[in-house]
Coordinates of C-alpha atoms in Angstrom, one line a residue:
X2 CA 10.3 21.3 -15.2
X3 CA 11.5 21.8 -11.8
X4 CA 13.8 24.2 -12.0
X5 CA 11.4 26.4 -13.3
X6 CA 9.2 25.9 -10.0
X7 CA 12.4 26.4 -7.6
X8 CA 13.3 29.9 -9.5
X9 CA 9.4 31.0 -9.1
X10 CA 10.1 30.1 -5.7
X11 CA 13.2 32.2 -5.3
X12 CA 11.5 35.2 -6.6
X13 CA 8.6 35.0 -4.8
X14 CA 10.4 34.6 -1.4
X15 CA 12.7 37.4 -2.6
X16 CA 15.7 35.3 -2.0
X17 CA 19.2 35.6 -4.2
X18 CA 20.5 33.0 -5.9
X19 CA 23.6 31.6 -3.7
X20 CA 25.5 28.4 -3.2
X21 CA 23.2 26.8 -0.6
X22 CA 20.3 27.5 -3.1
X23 CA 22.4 26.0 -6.2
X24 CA 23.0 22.8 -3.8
X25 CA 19.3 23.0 -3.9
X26 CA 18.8 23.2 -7.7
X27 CA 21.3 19.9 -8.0
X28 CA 18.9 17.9 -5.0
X29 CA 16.1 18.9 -7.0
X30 CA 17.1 17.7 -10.3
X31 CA 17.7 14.6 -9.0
X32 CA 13.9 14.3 -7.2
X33 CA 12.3 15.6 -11.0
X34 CA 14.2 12.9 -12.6
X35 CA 12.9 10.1 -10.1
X36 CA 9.8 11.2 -10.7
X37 CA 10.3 11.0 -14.2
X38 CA 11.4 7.7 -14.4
X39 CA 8.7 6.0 -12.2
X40 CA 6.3 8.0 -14.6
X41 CA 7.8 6.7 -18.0
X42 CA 8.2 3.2 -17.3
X43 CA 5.2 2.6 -16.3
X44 CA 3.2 4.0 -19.2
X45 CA 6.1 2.2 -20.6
X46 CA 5.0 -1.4 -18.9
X47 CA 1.2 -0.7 -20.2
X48 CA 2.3 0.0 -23.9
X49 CA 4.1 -3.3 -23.4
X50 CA 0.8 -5.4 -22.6
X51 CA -1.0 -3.8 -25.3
X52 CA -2.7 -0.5 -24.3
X53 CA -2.6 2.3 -27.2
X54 CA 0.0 5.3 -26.2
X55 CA -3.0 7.9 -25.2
X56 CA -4.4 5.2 -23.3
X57 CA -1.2 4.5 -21.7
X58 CA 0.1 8.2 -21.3
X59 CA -3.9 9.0 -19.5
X60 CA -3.8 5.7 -17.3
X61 CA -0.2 5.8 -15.9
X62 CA -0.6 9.8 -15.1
X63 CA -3.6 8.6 -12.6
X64 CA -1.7 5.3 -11.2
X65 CA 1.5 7.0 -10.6
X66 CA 0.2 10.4 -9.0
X67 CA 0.0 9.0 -5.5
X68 CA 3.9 7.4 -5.9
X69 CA 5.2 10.4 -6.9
X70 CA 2.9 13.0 -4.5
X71 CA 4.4 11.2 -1.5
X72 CA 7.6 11.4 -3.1
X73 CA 7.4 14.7 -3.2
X74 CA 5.5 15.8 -0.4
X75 CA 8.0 13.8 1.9
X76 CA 10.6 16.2 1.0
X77 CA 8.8 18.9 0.9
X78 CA 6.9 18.0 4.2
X79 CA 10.4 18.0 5.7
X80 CA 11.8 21.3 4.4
X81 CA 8.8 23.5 4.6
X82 CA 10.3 24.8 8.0
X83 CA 13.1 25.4 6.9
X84 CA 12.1 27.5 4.0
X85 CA 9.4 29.1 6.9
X86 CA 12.2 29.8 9.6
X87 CA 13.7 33.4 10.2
X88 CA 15.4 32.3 13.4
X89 CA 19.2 32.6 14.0
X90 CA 21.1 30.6 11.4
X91 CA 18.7 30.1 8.9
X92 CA 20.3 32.6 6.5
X93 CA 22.2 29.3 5.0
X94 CA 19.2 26.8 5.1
X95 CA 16.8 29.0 4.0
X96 CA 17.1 29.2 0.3
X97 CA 18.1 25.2 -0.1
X98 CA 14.7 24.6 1.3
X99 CA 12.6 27.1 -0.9
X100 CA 14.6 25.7 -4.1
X101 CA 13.5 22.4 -2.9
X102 CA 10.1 23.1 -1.5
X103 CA 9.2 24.9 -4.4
X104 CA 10.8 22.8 -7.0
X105 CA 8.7 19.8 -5.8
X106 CA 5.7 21.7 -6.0
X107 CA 6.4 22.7 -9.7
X108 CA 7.5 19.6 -10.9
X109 CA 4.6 17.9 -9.1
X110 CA 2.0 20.0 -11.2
X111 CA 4.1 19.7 -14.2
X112 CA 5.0 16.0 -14.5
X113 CA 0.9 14.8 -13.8
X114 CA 0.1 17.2 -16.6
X115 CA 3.2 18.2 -18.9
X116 CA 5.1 14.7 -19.3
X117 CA 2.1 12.4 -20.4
X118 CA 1.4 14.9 -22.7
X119 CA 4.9 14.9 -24.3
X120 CA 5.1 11.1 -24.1
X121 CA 2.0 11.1 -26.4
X122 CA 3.3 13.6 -28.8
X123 CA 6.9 12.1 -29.1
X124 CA 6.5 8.4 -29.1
X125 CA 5.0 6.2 -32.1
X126 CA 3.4 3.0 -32.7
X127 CA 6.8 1.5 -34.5
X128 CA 8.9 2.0 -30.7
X129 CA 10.4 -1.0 -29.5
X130 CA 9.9 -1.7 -25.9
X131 CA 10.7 -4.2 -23.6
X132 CA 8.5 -7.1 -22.4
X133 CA 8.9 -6.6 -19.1
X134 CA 7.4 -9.7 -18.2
X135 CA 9.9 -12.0 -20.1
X136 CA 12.8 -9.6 -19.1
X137 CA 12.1 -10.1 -15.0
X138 CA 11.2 -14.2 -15.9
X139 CA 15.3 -14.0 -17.6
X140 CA 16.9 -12.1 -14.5
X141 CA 14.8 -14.5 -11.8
X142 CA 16.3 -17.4 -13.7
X143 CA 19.7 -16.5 -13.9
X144 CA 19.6 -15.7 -10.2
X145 CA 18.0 -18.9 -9.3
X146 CA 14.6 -17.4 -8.5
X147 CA 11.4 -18.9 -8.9
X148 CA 9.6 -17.1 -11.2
X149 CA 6.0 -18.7 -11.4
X150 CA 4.4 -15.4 -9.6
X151 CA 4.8 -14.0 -13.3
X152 CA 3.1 -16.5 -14.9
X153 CA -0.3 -16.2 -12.7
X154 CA -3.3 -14.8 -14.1
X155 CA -5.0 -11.8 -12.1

C-alpha cells in the first residue's frame, strides 16, 4: 500500500527513481508494516474478548488512527523539508524524503480504509487467536511479575 503512495509521489514531483529514493522505498516498507501490525493486533485483541470481526475491523480502525497518524506524521513532519528543499545538496536527499513523505501519506489513507476492509473479507469465525489476557498473565509469571493489574475489572 505504501509503495504505491511513494511512486505517486515520485511522479508528481517529477523525480527519477535513484538509489537515495530506493533507500527510501526500504524505510518506507518498514513504517507500512508497523502500521500494520499495531492495526491487526488490535482488532485482533477485540476478536479475542468477544466482539464479531466487522465489529472488530470498524472499532480498531477508529482506536488506532491517532497511533498510527502520529506515527506517520512524525516522519513525515520531519522530512517534509527535505522533500521541499532546492538548496545546494539536496539533489541526494530530495527524493528519500518524497518516497517517504509521500509513502506515509498513502499508506495513512490506505491502512484506515483498505486493511480493515481486507481483515473483514479474509478472516472467519473458525480463526484461532490468542487470549491475550492469559498469554501476558503466563509471561508476567515466568518473569516474576505480579500480574493482578490483569485481573481488575474496568
Amino acid at each position: 500500500m505504501a509503495p504505491l503512495g511513494g511512486l505517486v509521489a515520485l511522479l508528481v514531483g517529477g523525480t527519477h527513481f535513484s538509489v537515495s529514493s530506493g533507500i527510501g522505498f526500504l524505510a518506507l516498507f518498514g513504517v507500512s508494516v508497523q502500521v500494520g501490525v499495531i492495526m491487526l493486533e488490535y482488532i485482533n485483541q477485540l476478536r479475542a474478548r468477544g466482539h464479531s470481526i466487522e465489529d472488530s475491523a470498524i472499532e480498531g480502525a477508529v482506536l488506532r488512527v491517532r497511533p498510527i497518524m502520529m506515527t506517520m506524521l512524525v516522519a513525515t513532519l520531519g522530512l517534509l523539508p527535505a522533500a521541499l528543499s532546492h538548496a545546494i545538496g539536496s539533489d541526494s536527499q530530495r527524493p528519500f524524503a518524497i518516497v517517504i513523505v509521500g509513502g506515509l501519506i498513502g499508506a495513512l489513507l490506505l491502512s484506515v480504509f483498505l486493511l480493515p476492509t481486507l481483515y473483514v473479507w479474509v478472516a472467519g469465525e473458525g480463526d484461532k487467536l490468542r487470549k491475550w489476557k492469559q498469554d501476558l498473565t503466563k509471561q508476567h509469571k515466568m518473569r516474576g511479575l505480579r500480574s493482578s493489574w490483569l485481573t481488575r475489572s474496568p
